[in-house]
Protein backbone atom coordinates (compact mmCIF):
# COMPACT_ATOMS: atom_id res chain seq x y z
CA UNK A 1 0.00 0.00 0.00
CA UNK A 2 2.86 2.39 0.76
CA UNK A 3 3.99 2.06 -2.87
CA UNK A 4 0.66 3.45 -4.13
CA UNK A 5 0.89 6.37 -1.71
CA UNK A 6 4.43 7.17 -2.85
CA UNK A 7 3.36 6.75 -6.47
CA UNK A 8 0.54 9.27 -5.96
CA UNK A 9 2.85 11.71 -4.16
CA UNK A 10 5.45 11.56 -6.96
CA UNK A 11 2.73 12.07 -9.58
CA UNK A 12 1.23 14.95 -7.60
CA UNK A 13 4.62 16.67 -7.42
CA UNK A 14 4.94 16.42 -11.21
CA UNK A 15 1.44 17.73 -11.87
CA UNK A 16 1.67 20.53 -9.27
CA UNK A 17 5.03 21.63 -10.73
CA UNK A 18 3.58 21.75 -14.25
CA UNK A 19 0.25 23.39 -13.44
CA UNK A 20 0.30 24.76 -9.91
CA UNK A 21 -2.24 23.90 -7.24
CA UNK A 22 -5.31 25.67 -8.61
CA UNK A 23 -5.03 24.42 -12.18
CA UNK A 24 -4.25 20.81 -11.23
CA UNK A 25 -7.03 18.26 -11.00
CA UNK A 26 -7.21 15.02 -9.06
CA UNK A 27 -8.08 13.31 -12.34
CA UNK A 28 -4.75 14.45 -13.85
CA UNK A 29 -2.85 13.35 -10.76
CA UNK A 30 -4.55 9.94 -10.75
CA UNK A 31 -3.76 9.51 -14.45
CA UNK A 32 -0.11 10.49 -13.90
CA UNK A 33 0.10 8.05 -10.96
CA UNK A 34 -1.62 5.32 -12.98
CA UNK A 35 -4.23 4.77 -10.26
CA UNK A 36 -7.97 5.17 -10.15
CA UNK A 37 -9.15 8.56 -8.92
CA UNK A 38 -11.06 6.82 -6.15
CA UNK A 39 -7.73 5.39 -4.88
CA UNK A 40 -6.35 8.91 -4.68
CA UNK A 41 -9.38 10.04 -2.66
CA UNK A 42 -9.15 7.01 -0.38
CA UNK A 43 -5.61 7.93 0.53
CA UNK A 44 -5.86 11.73 0.62
CA UNK A 45 -9.58 12.65 0.73
CA UNK A 46 -9.06 16.05 -1.00
CA UNK A 47 -6.69 17.73 -3.43
CA UNK A 48 -5.78 20.17 -0.63
CA UNK A 49 -4.86 17.28 1.67
CA UNK A 50 -2.68 15.76 -1.05
CA UNK A 51 -1.03 19.11 -1.75
CA UNK A 52 -0.29 19.65 1.94
CA UNK A 53 1.13 16.14 2.25
CA UNK A 54 3.39 16.72 -0.76
CA UNK A 55 4.64 20.02 0.63
CA UNK A 56 5.19 18.77 4.18
CA UNK A 57 7.08 15.75 2.90
CA UNK A 58 9.25 17.93 0.65
CA UNK A 59 10.00 20.48 3.36
CA UNK A 60 10.71 17.90 6.04
CA UNK A 61 13.02 15.95 3.75
CA UNK A 62 15.03 18.95 2.66
CA UNK A 63 15.06 21.80 5.11
CA UNK A 64 14.46 20.95 8.74
CA UNK A 65 17.04 18.47 9.94
CA UNK A 66 20.69 19.36 9.42
CA UNK A 67 20.70 22.91 10.79
CA UNK A 68 20.42 21.65 14.36
CA UNK A 69 23.31 19.25 13.82
CA UNK A 70 25.50 22.15 12.70
CA UNK A 71 24.88 24.31 15.79
CA UNK A 72 28.23 23.34 17.36
CA UNK A 73 30.26 24.51 14.35
CA UNK A 74 32.26 27.76 14.26
CA UNK A 75 29.94 30.54 13.04
CA UNK A 76 31.47 31.06 9.58
CA UNK A 77 31.45 27.33 8.97
CA UNK A 78 27.87 27.11 10.31
CA UNK A 79 26.62 29.72 7.81
CA UNK A 80 28.63 28.18 4.97
CA UNK A 81 27.26 24.68 5.59
CA UNK A 82 23.66 25.92 5.83
CA UNK A 83 23.98 27.86 2.59
CA UNK A 84 25.77 25.08 0.73
CA UNK A 85 23.24 22.44 1.71
CA UNK A 86 20.20 24.57 0.95
CA UNK A 87 21.53 25.97 -2.32
CA UNK A 88 22.28 22.40 -3.39
CA UNK A 89 18.74 21.23 -2.56
CA UNK A 90 17.11 24.28 -4.15
CA UNK A 91 19.08 23.93 -7.38
CA UNK A 92 18.40 20.18 -7.64
CA UNK A 93 14.68 20.68 -6.96
CA UNK A 94 14.28 24.05 -8.62
CA UNK A 95 10.90 23.44 -10.26
CA UNK A 96 9.33 22.11 -7.06
CA UNK A 97 10.77 24.95 -4.96
CA UNK A 98 9.69 27.54 -7.53
CA UNK A 99 6.15 26.12 -7.43
CA UNK A 100 6.16 26.30 -3.61
CA UNK A 101 7.31 29.93 -3.65
CA UNK A 102 4.72 30.78 -6.32
CA UNK A 103 1.88 29.09 -4.42
CA UNK A 104 3.01 30.86 -1.22
CA UNK A 105 2.97 34.24 -2.95
CA UNK A 106 -0.53 33.60 -4.32
CA UNK A 107 -1.76 32.81 -0.81
CA UNK A 108 -2.44 29.14 -1.50
CA UNK A 109 -0.04 28.07 1.25
CA UNK A 110 -0.50 29.34 4.76
CA UNK A 111 0.83 28.68 8.22
CA UNK A 112 3.17 25.72 8.41
CA UNK A 113 3.13 25.31 4.61
CA UNK A 114 4.08 28.85 3.53
CA UNK A 115 7.47 28.14 1.97
CA UNK A 116 9.37 31.36 2.78
CA UNK A 117 7.99 31.29 6.33
CA UNK A 118 8.96 27.65 6.82
CA UNK A 119 12.48 28.39 5.61
CA UNK A 120 12.72 31.51 7.78
CA UNK A 121 11.37 29.83 10.92
CA UNK A 122 13.63 26.80 10.55
CA UNK A 123 16.66 29.01 9.98
CA UNK A 124 15.79 31.29 12.88
CA UNK A 125 15.44 28.38 15.31
CA UNK A 126 18.73 26.84 14.16
CA UNK A 127 20.59 30.16 14.23
CA UNK A 128 19.20 30.95 17.67
CA UNK A 129 20.48 27.60 18.96
CA UNK A 130 23.87 28.24 17.37
CA UNK A 131 24.10 31.75 18.85
CA UNK A 132 23.20 30.43 22.30
CA UNK A 133 25.85 27.70 22.10
CA UNK A 134 28.45 30.18 20.84
CA UNK A 135 27.44 33.01 23.24
CA UNK A 136 26.74 35.38 20.37
CA UNK A 137 24.54 38.35 21.27
CA UNK A 138 22.91 39.02 17.90
CA UNK A 139 19.35 38.85 16.61
CA UNK A 140 18.89 35.47 14.88
CA UNK A 141 15.91 36.88 12.98
CA UNK A 142 18.11 39.30 11.05
CA UNK A 143 20.38 36.48 9.90
CA UNK A 144 17.42 34.23 9.10
CA UNK A 145 15.96 37.03 6.93
CA UNK A 146 19.25 37.45 5.09
CA UNK A 147 19.68 33.74 4.40
CA UNK A 148 16.03 33.35 3.40
CA UNK A 149 16.53 36.24 0.97
CA UNK A 150 19.60 34.57 -0.51
CA UNK A 151 17.74 31.29 -0.93
CA UNK A 152 14.55 32.77 -2.40
CA UNK A 153 16.57 34.94 -4.79
CA UNK A 154 18.27 31.77 -6.04
CA UNK A 155 14.82 30.37 -6.82
CA UNK A 156 13.52 33.48 -8.57
CA UNK A 157 16.68 34.50 -10.42
CA UNK A 158 17.88 31.34 -12.10
CA UNK A 159 21.57 31.17 -12.86
CA UNK A 160 22.85 29.88 -16.19
CA UNK A 161 24.53 26.97 -14.42
CA UNK A 162 22.62 25.52 -11.45
CA UNK A 163 24.48 25.57 -8.15
CA UNK A 164 24.69 21.79 -7.90
CA UNK A 165 26.50 21.65 -11.28
CA UNK A 166 29.18 24.18 -10.31
CA UNK A 167 32.71 23.08 -9.54
CA UNK A 168 33.83 22.93 -5.93
CA UNK A 169 35.85 26.11 -6.47
CA UNK A 170 32.90 27.99 -8.01
CA UNK A 171 30.67 26.95 -5.12
CA UNK A 172 33.28 28.02 -2.59
CA UNK A 173 33.56 31.46 -4.19
CA UNK A 174 29.79 31.96 -3.86
CA UNK A 175 29.75 30.63 -0.30
CA UNK A 176 32.68 32.87 0.70
CA UNK A 177 30.82 35.91 -0.65
CA UNK A 178 27.60 35.11 1.21
CA UNK A 179 29.37 34.07 4.42
CA UNK A 180 31.51 37.22 4.46
CA UNK A 181 28.35 39.29 4.09
CA UNK A 182 26.68 37.47 6.99
CA UNK A 183 29.74 37.61 9.24
CA UNK A 184 30.02 41.38 8.71
CA UNK A 185 26.76 41.75 10.63
CA UNK A 186 28.01 40.13 13.84
PDB file of C-alpha atoms in Angstrom:
ATOM      1  CA  UNK A   1       0.000   0.000   0.000  1.00  0.00           C
ATOM      2  CA  UNK A   2       2.859   2.387   0.757  1.00  0.00           C
ATOM      3  CA  UNK A   3       3.990   2.063  -2.871  1.00  0.00           C
ATOM      4  CA  UNK A   4       0.656   3.447  -4.130  1.00  0.00           C
ATOM      5  CA  UNK A   5       0.887   6.370  -1.713  1.00  0.00           C
ATOM      6  CA  UNK A   6       4.431   7.169  -2.846  1.00  0.00           C
ATOM      7  CA  UNK A   7       3.361   6.750  -6.472  1.00  0.00           C
ATOM      8  CA  UNK A   8       0.543   9.267  -5.960  1.00  0.00           C
ATOM      9  CA  UNK A   9       2.850  11.710  -4.157  1.00  0.00           C
ATOM     10  CA  UNK A  10       5.452  11.558  -6.959  1.00  0.00           C
ATOM     11  CA  UNK A  11       2.730  12.070  -9.575  1.00  0.00           C
ATOM     12  CA  UNK A  12       1.229  14.951  -7.598  1.00  0.00           C
ATOM     13  CA  UNK A  13       4.617  16.666  -7.416  1.00  0.00           C
ATOM     14  CA  UNK A  14       4.944  16.416 -11.206  1.00  0.00           C
ATOM     15  CA  UNK A  15       1.441  17.733 -11.869  1.00  0.00           C
ATOM     16  CA  UNK A  16       1.675  20.533  -9.274  1.00  0.00           C
ATOM     17  CA  UNK A  17       5.026  21.628 -10.728  1.00  0.00           C
ATOM     18  CA  UNK A  18       3.582  21.745 -14.246  1.00  0.00           C
ATOM     19  CA  UNK A  19       0.248  23.386 -13.443  1.00  0.00           C
ATOM     20  CA  UNK A  20       0.304  24.764  -9.906  1.00  0.00           C
ATOM     21  CA  UNK A  21      -2.238  23.897  -7.243  1.00  0.00           C
ATOM     22  CA  UNK A  22      -5.307  25.674  -8.605  1.00  0.00           C
ATOM     23  CA  UNK A  23      -5.028  24.421 -12.179  1.00  0.00           C
ATOM     24  CA  UNK A  24      -4.245  20.805 -11.228  1.00  0.00           C
ATOM     25  CA  UNK A  25      -7.028  18.256 -10.996  1.00  0.00           C
ATOM     26  CA  UNK A  26      -7.211  15.019  -9.062  1.00  0.00           C
ATOM     27  CA  UNK A  27      -8.076  13.314 -12.338  1.00  0.00           C
ATOM     28  CA  UNK A  28      -4.748  14.450 -13.850  1.00  0.00           C
ATOM     29  CA  UNK A  29      -2.850  13.351 -10.763  1.00  0.00           C
ATOM     30  CA  UNK A  30      -4.545   9.938 -10.749  1.00  0.00           C
ATOM     31  CA  UNK A  31      -3.760   9.506 -14.448  1.00  0.00           C
ATOM     32  CA  UNK A  32      -0.113  10.489 -13.902  1.00  0.00           C
ATOM     33  CA  UNK A  33       0.096   8.052 -10.962  1.00  0.00           C
ATOM     34  CA  UNK A  34      -1.617   5.324 -12.980  1.00  0.00           C
ATOM     35  CA  UNK A  35      -4.225   4.774 -10.261  1.00  0.00           C
ATOM     36  CA  UNK A  36      -7.973   5.169 -10.147  1.00  0.00           C
ATOM     37  CA  UNK A  37      -9.146   8.564  -8.924  1.00  0.00           C
ATOM     38  CA  UNK A  38     -11.062   6.815  -6.148  1.00  0.00           C
ATOM     39  CA  UNK A  39      -7.732   5.388  -4.882  1.00  0.00           C
ATOM     40  CA  UNK A  40      -6.350   8.910  -4.684  1.00  0.00           C
ATOM     41  CA  UNK A  41      -9.380  10.039  -2.663  1.00  0.00           C
ATOM     42  CA  UNK A  42      -9.152   7.006  -0.379  1.00  0.00           C
ATOM     43  CA  UNK A  43      -5.606   7.930   0.525  1.00  0.00           C
ATOM     44  CA  UNK A  44      -5.860  11.733   0.617  1.00  0.00           C
ATOM     45  CA  UNK A  45      -9.585  12.647   0.725  1.00  0.00           C
ATOM     46  CA  UNK A  46      -9.060  16.052  -0.999  1.00  0.00           C
ATOM     47  CA  UNK A  47      -6.686  17.729  -3.426  1.00  0.00           C
ATOM     48  CA  UNK A  48      -5.780  20.166  -0.632  1.00  0.00           C
ATOM     49  CA  UNK A  49      -4.863  17.278   1.672  1.00  0.00           C
ATOM     50  CA  UNK A  50      -2.675  15.757  -1.051  1.00  0.00           C
ATOM     51  CA  UNK A  51      -1.033  19.107  -1.753  1.00  0.00           C
ATOM     52  CA  UNK A  52      -0.293  19.654   1.945  1.00  0.00           C
ATOM     53  CA  UNK A  53       1.133  16.136   2.250  1.00  0.00           C
ATOM     54  CA  UNK A  54       3.393  16.718  -0.757  1.00  0.00           C
ATOM     55  CA  UNK A  55       4.640  20.017   0.635  1.00  0.00           C
ATOM     56  CA  UNK A  56       5.193  18.772   4.181  1.00  0.00           C
ATOM     57  CA  UNK A  57       7.079  15.751   2.904  1.00  0.00           C
ATOM     58  CA  UNK A  58       9.246  17.932   0.655  1.00  0.00           C
ATOM     59  CA  UNK A  59       9.996  20.482   3.362  1.00  0.00           C
ATOM     60  CA  UNK A  60      10.713  17.896   6.037  1.00  0.00           C
ATOM     61  CA  UNK A  61      13.017  15.951   3.747  1.00  0.00           C
ATOM     62  CA  UNK A  62      15.029  18.952   2.656  1.00  0.00           C
ATOM     63  CA  UNK A  63      15.058  21.799   5.112  1.00  0.00           C
ATOM     64  CA  UNK A  64      14.456  20.947   8.741  1.00  0.00           C
ATOM     65  CA  UNK A  65      17.044  18.472   9.945  1.00  0.00           C
ATOM     66  CA  UNK A  66      20.691  19.356   9.420  1.00  0.00           C
ATOM     67  CA  UNK A  67      20.696  22.912  10.791  1.00  0.00           C
ATOM     68  CA  UNK A  68      20.416  21.652  14.365  1.00  0.00           C
ATOM     69  CA  UNK A  69      23.315  19.245  13.822  1.00  0.00           C
ATOM     70  CA  UNK A  70      25.496  22.146  12.698  1.00  0.00           C
ATOM     71  CA  UNK A  71      24.875  24.311  15.789  1.00  0.00           C
ATOM     72  CA  UNK A  72      28.228  23.338  17.358  1.00  0.00           C
ATOM     73  CA  UNK A  73      30.265  24.513  14.355  1.00  0.00           C
ATOM     74  CA  UNK A  74      32.259  27.757  14.258  1.00  0.00           C
ATOM     75  CA  UNK A  75      29.943  30.542  13.038  1.00  0.00           C
ATOM     76  CA  UNK A  76      31.472  31.060   9.584  1.00  0.00           C
ATOM     77  CA  UNK A  77      31.447  27.326   8.968  1.00  0.00           C
ATOM     78  CA  UNK A  78      27.870  27.111  10.310  1.00  0.00           C
ATOM     79  CA  UNK A  79      26.623  29.723   7.807  1.00  0.00           C
ATOM     80  CA  UNK A  80      28.631  28.182   4.970  1.00  0.00           C
ATOM     81  CA  UNK A  81      27.256  24.681   5.590  1.00  0.00           C
ATOM     82  CA  UNK A  82      23.660  25.919   5.833  1.00  0.00           C
ATOM     83  CA  UNK A  83      23.978  27.862   2.592  1.00  0.00           C
ATOM     84  CA  UNK A  84      25.766  25.078   0.731  1.00  0.00           C
ATOM     85  CA  UNK A  85      23.238  22.437   1.714  1.00  0.00           C
ATOM     86  CA  UNK A  86      20.198  24.568   0.955  1.00  0.00           C
ATOM     87  CA  UNK A  87      21.533  25.969  -2.323  1.00  0.00           C
ATOM     88  CA  UNK A  88      22.281  22.398  -3.394  1.00  0.00           C
ATOM     89  CA  UNK A  89      18.745  21.232  -2.561  1.00  0.00           C
ATOM     90  CA  UNK A  90      17.113  24.278  -4.154  1.00  0.00           C
ATOM     91  CA  UNK A  91      19.075  23.932  -7.381  1.00  0.00           C
ATOM     92  CA  UNK A  92      18.398  20.183  -7.640  1.00  0.00           C
ATOM     93  CA  UNK A  93      14.685  20.676  -6.960  1.00  0.00           C
ATOM     94  CA  UNK A  94      14.285  24.048  -8.621  1.00  0.00           C
ATOM     95  CA  UNK A  95      10.904  23.443 -10.263  1.00  0.00           C
ATOM     96  CA  UNK A  96       9.328  22.115  -7.055  1.00  0.00           C
ATOM     97  CA  UNK A  97      10.768  24.946  -4.962  1.00  0.00           C
ATOM     98  CA  UNK A  98       9.685  27.545  -7.535  1.00  0.00           C
ATOM     99  CA  UNK A  99       6.148  26.122  -7.434  1.00  0.00           C
ATOM    100  CA  UNK A 100       6.162  26.300  -3.613  1.00  0.00           C
ATOM    101  CA  UNK A 101       7.308  29.931  -3.652  1.00  0.00           C
ATOM    102  CA  UNK A 102       4.722  30.776  -6.316  1.00  0.00           C
ATOM    103  CA  UNK A 103       1.884  29.089  -4.419  1.00  0.00           C
ATOM    104  CA  UNK A 104       3.007  30.857  -1.225  1.00  0.00           C
ATOM    105  CA  UNK A 105       2.973  34.242  -2.946  1.00  0.00           C
ATOM    106  CA  UNK A 106      -0.530  33.596  -4.319  1.00  0.00           C
ATOM    107  CA  UNK A 107      -1.760  32.812  -0.812  1.00  0.00           C
ATOM    108  CA  UNK A 108      -2.442  29.137  -1.499  1.00  0.00           C
ATOM    109  CA  UNK A 109      -0.039  28.072   1.249  1.00  0.00           C
ATOM    110  CA  UNK A 110      -0.504  29.345   4.758  1.00  0.00           C
ATOM    111  CA  UNK A 111       0.832  28.677   8.220  1.00  0.00           C
ATOM    112  CA  UNK A 112       3.172  25.721   8.410  1.00  0.00           C
ATOM    113  CA  UNK A 113       3.125  25.312   4.609  1.00  0.00           C
ATOM    114  CA  UNK A 114       4.084  28.848   3.533  1.00  0.00           C
ATOM    115  CA  UNK A 115       7.472  28.137   1.967  1.00  0.00           C
ATOM    116  CA  UNK A 116       9.371  31.359   2.777  1.00  0.00           C
ATOM    117  CA  UNK A 117       7.990  31.294   6.334  1.00  0.00           C
ATOM    118  CA  UNK A 118       8.956  27.654   6.821  1.00  0.00           C
ATOM    119  CA  UNK A 119      12.482  28.393   5.615  1.00  0.00           C
ATOM    120  CA  UNK A 120      12.721  31.513   7.784  1.00  0.00           C
ATOM    121  CA  UNK A 121      11.366  29.830  10.924  1.00  0.00           C
ATOM    122  CA  UNK A 122      13.634  26.797  10.547  1.00  0.00           C
ATOM    123  CA  UNK A 123      16.658  29.013   9.978  1.00  0.00           C
ATOM    124  CA  UNK A 124      15.789  31.292  12.881  1.00  0.00           C
ATOM    125  CA  UNK A 125      15.439  28.375  15.306  1.00  0.00           C
ATOM    126  CA  UNK A 126      18.734  26.844  14.160  1.00  0.00           C
ATOM    127  CA  UNK A 127      20.589  30.163  14.230  1.00  0.00           C
ATOM    128  CA  UNK A 128      19.201  30.952  17.670  1.00  0.00           C
ATOM    129  CA  UNK A 129      20.475  27.596  18.964  1.00  0.00           C
ATOM    130  CA  UNK A 130      23.873  28.241  17.370  1.00  0.00           C
ATOM    131  CA  UNK A 131      24.097  31.748  18.848  1.00  0.00           C
ATOM    132  CA  UNK A 132      23.199  30.428  22.298  1.00  0.00           C
ATOM    133  CA  UNK A 133      25.853  27.695  22.099  1.00  0.00           C
ATOM    134  CA  UNK A 134      28.454  30.182  20.845  1.00  0.00           C
ATOM    135  CA  UNK A 135      27.444  33.007  23.242  1.00  0.00           C
ATOM    136  CA  UNK A 136      26.735  35.382  20.367  1.00  0.00           C
ATOM    137  CA  UNK A 137      24.543  38.352  21.271  1.00  0.00           C
ATOM    138  CA  UNK A 138      22.913  39.017  17.903  1.00  0.00           C
ATOM    139  CA  UNK A 139      19.352  38.851  16.605  1.00  0.00           C
ATOM    140  CA  UNK A 140      18.888  35.470  14.884  1.00  0.00           C
ATOM    141  CA  UNK A 141      15.908  36.885  12.982  1.00  0.00           C
ATOM    142  CA  UNK A 142      18.111  39.298  11.047  1.00  0.00           C
ATOM    143  CA  UNK A 143      20.382  36.481   9.901  1.00  0.00           C
ATOM    144  CA  UNK A 144      17.419  34.230   9.096  1.00  0.00           C
ATOM    145  CA  UNK A 145      15.962  37.028   6.929  1.00  0.00           C
ATOM    146  CA  UNK A 146      19.254  37.448   5.086  1.00  0.00           C
ATOM    147  CA  UNK A 147      19.679  33.739   4.400  1.00  0.00           C
ATOM    148  CA  UNK A 148      16.026  33.348   3.399  1.00  0.00           C
ATOM    149  CA  UNK A 149      16.531  36.244   0.969  1.00  0.00           C
ATOM    150  CA  UNK A 150      19.602  34.572  -0.507  1.00  0.00           C
ATOM    151  CA  UNK A 151      17.737  31.286  -0.935  1.00  0.00           C
ATOM    152  CA  UNK A 152      14.553  32.769  -2.397  1.00  0.00           C
ATOM    153  CA  UNK A 153      16.574  34.936  -4.795  1.00  0.00           C
ATOM    154  CA  UNK A 154      18.268  31.770  -6.041  1.00  0.00           C
ATOM    155  CA  UNK A 155      14.822  30.368  -6.821  1.00  0.00           C
ATOM    156  CA  UNK A 156      13.520  33.481  -8.572  1.00  0.00           C
ATOM    157  CA  UNK A 157      16.684  34.504 -10.422  1.00  0.00           C
ATOM    158  CA  UNK A 158      17.877  31.338 -12.099  1.00  0.00           C
ATOM    159  CA  UNK A 159      21.570  31.169 -12.865  1.00  0.00           C
ATOM    160  CA  UNK A 160      22.854  29.879 -16.191  1.00  0.00           C
ATOM    161  CA  UNK A 161      24.525  26.965 -14.420  1.00  0.00           C
ATOM    162  CA  UNK A 162      22.620  25.522 -11.455  1.00  0.00           C
ATOM    163  CA  UNK A 163      24.484  25.571  -8.152  1.00  0.00           C
ATOM    164  CA  UNK A 164      24.691  21.789  -7.902  1.00  0.00           C
ATOM    165  CA  UNK A 165      26.504  21.654 -11.281  1.00  0.00           C
ATOM    166  CA  UNK A 166      29.177  24.177 -10.308  1.00  0.00           C
ATOM    167  CA  UNK A 167      32.713  23.080  -9.537  1.00  0.00           C
ATOM    168  CA  UNK A 168      33.830  22.925  -5.932  1.00  0.00           C
ATOM    169  CA  UNK A 169      35.849  26.113  -6.471  1.00  0.00           C
ATOM    170  CA  UNK A 170      32.899  27.991  -8.010  1.00  0.00           C
ATOM    171  CA  UNK A 171      30.666  26.953  -5.122  1.00  0.00           C
ATOM    172  CA  UNK A 172      33.280  28.020  -2.593  1.00  0.00           C
ATOM    173  CA  UNK A 173      33.561  31.465  -4.190  1.00  0.00           C
ATOM    174  CA  UNK A 174      29.791  31.962  -3.864  1.00  0.00           C
ATOM    175  CA  UNK A 175      29.752  30.629  -0.297  1.00  0.00           C
ATOM    176  CA  UNK A 176      32.676  32.871   0.698  1.00  0.00           C
ATOM    177  CA  UNK A 177      30.822  35.905  -0.652  1.00  0.00           C
ATOM    178  CA  UNK A 178      27.598  35.105   1.213  1.00  0.00           C
ATOM    179  CA  UNK A 179      29.369  34.068   4.420  1.00  0.00           C
ATOM    180  CA  UNK A 180      31.507  37.224   4.461  1.00  0.00           C
ATOM    181  CA  UNK A 181      28.354  39.294   4.091  1.00  0.00           C
ATOM    182  CA  UNK A 182      26.675  37.467   6.987  1.00  0.00           C
ATOM    183  CA  UNK A 183      29.741  37.607   9.244  1.00  0.00           C
ATOM    184  CA  UNK A 184      30.016  41.379   8.705  1.00  0.00           C
ATOM    185  CA  UNK A 185      26.756  41.749  10.633  1.00  0.00           C
ATOM    186  CA  UNK A 186      28.012  40.132  13.835  1.00  0.00           C
TER     187      UNK A 186
END
